[in-house]
mmCIF file of C-alpha atoms in Angstrom:
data_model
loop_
_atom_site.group_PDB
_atom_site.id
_atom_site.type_symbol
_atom_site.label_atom_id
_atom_site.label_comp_id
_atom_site.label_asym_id
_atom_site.label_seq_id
_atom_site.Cartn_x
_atom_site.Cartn_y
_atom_site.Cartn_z
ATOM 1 C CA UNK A 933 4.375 5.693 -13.838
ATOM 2 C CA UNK A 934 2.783 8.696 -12.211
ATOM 3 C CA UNK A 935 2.781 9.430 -8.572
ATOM 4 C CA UNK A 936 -1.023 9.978 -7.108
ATOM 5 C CA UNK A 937 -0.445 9.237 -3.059
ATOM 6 C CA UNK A 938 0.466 11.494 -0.977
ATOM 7 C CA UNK A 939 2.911 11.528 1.989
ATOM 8 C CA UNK A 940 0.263 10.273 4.426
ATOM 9 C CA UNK A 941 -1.673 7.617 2.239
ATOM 10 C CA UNK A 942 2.007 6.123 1.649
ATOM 11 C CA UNK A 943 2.509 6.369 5.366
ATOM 12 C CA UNK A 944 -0.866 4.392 6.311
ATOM 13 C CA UNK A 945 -0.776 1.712 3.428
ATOM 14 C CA UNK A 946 2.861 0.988 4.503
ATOM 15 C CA UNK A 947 2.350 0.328 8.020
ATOM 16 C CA UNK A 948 -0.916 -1.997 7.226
ATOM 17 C CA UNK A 949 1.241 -3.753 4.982
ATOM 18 C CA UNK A 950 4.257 -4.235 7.616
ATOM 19 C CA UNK A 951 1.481 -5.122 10.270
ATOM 20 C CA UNK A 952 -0.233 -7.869 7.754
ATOM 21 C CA UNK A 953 3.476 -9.034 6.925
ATOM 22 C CA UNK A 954 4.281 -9.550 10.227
ATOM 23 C CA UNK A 955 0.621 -11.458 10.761
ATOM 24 C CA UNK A 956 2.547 -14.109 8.657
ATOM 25 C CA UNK A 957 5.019 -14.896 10.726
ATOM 26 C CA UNK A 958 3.583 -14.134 14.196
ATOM 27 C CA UNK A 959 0.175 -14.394 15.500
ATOM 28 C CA UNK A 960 -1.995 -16.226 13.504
ATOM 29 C CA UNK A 961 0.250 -16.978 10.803
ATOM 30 C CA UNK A 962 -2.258 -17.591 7.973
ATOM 31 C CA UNK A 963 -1.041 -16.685 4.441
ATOM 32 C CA UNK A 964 -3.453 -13.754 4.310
ATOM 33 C CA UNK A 965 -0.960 -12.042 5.045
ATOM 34 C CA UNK A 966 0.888 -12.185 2.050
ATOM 35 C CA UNK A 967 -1.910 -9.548 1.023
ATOM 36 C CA UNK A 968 0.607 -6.951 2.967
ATOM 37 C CA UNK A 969 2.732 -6.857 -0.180
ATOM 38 C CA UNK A 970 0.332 -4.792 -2.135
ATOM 39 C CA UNK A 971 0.080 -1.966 0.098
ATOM 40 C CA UNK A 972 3.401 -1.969 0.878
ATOM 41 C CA UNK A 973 4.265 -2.149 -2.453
ATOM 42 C CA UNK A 974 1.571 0.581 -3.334
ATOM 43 C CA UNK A 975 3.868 2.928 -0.991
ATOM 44 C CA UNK A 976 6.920 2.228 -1.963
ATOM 45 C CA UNK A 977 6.236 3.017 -5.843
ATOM 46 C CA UNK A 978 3.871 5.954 -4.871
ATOM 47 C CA UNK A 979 1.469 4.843 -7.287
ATOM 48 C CA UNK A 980 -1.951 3.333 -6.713
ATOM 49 C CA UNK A 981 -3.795 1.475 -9.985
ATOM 50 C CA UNK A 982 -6.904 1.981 -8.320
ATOM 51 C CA UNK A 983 -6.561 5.826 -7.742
ATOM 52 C CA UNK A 984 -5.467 5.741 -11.490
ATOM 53 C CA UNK A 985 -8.580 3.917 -12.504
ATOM 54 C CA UNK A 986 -10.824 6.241 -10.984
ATOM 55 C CA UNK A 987 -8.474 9.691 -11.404
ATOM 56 C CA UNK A 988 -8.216 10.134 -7.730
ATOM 57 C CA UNK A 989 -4.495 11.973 -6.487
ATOM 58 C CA UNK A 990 -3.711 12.285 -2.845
ATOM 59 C CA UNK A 991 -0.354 14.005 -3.568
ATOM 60 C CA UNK A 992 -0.315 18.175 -4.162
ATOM 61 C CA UNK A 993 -0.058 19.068 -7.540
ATOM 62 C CA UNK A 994 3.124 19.034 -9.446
#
């Protein structure tokens, strides 16, 4: 699995997917927010499908 986010698109996506975890257990609480996991998930492996899918690379060449 190649890397193809940078430092600040892992930054973002993991922070929207803490905030939509966290929308799960306060606020609202409607299971949308079990939709967190993919970005969060997204930063913590570095690797977007998506990006993949359409050859996009946020990170600086290797």
């Amino acid at each position: 699995m190649n890397i193809n986010m940078g430092s600040a698109d892992r930054s973002i996506r993991a922070i929207v997917g803490i905030v939509l975890l966290v929308l799960v257990f306060v606020g609202p609480q409607t299971p949308w927010g079990w939709i967190g996991l993919i970005p969060l998930a997204t930063a913590l492996t570095g690797n977007c499908p998506a990006y993949s899918l359409l050859g996009i690379r946020t990170c600086k060449k290797q």
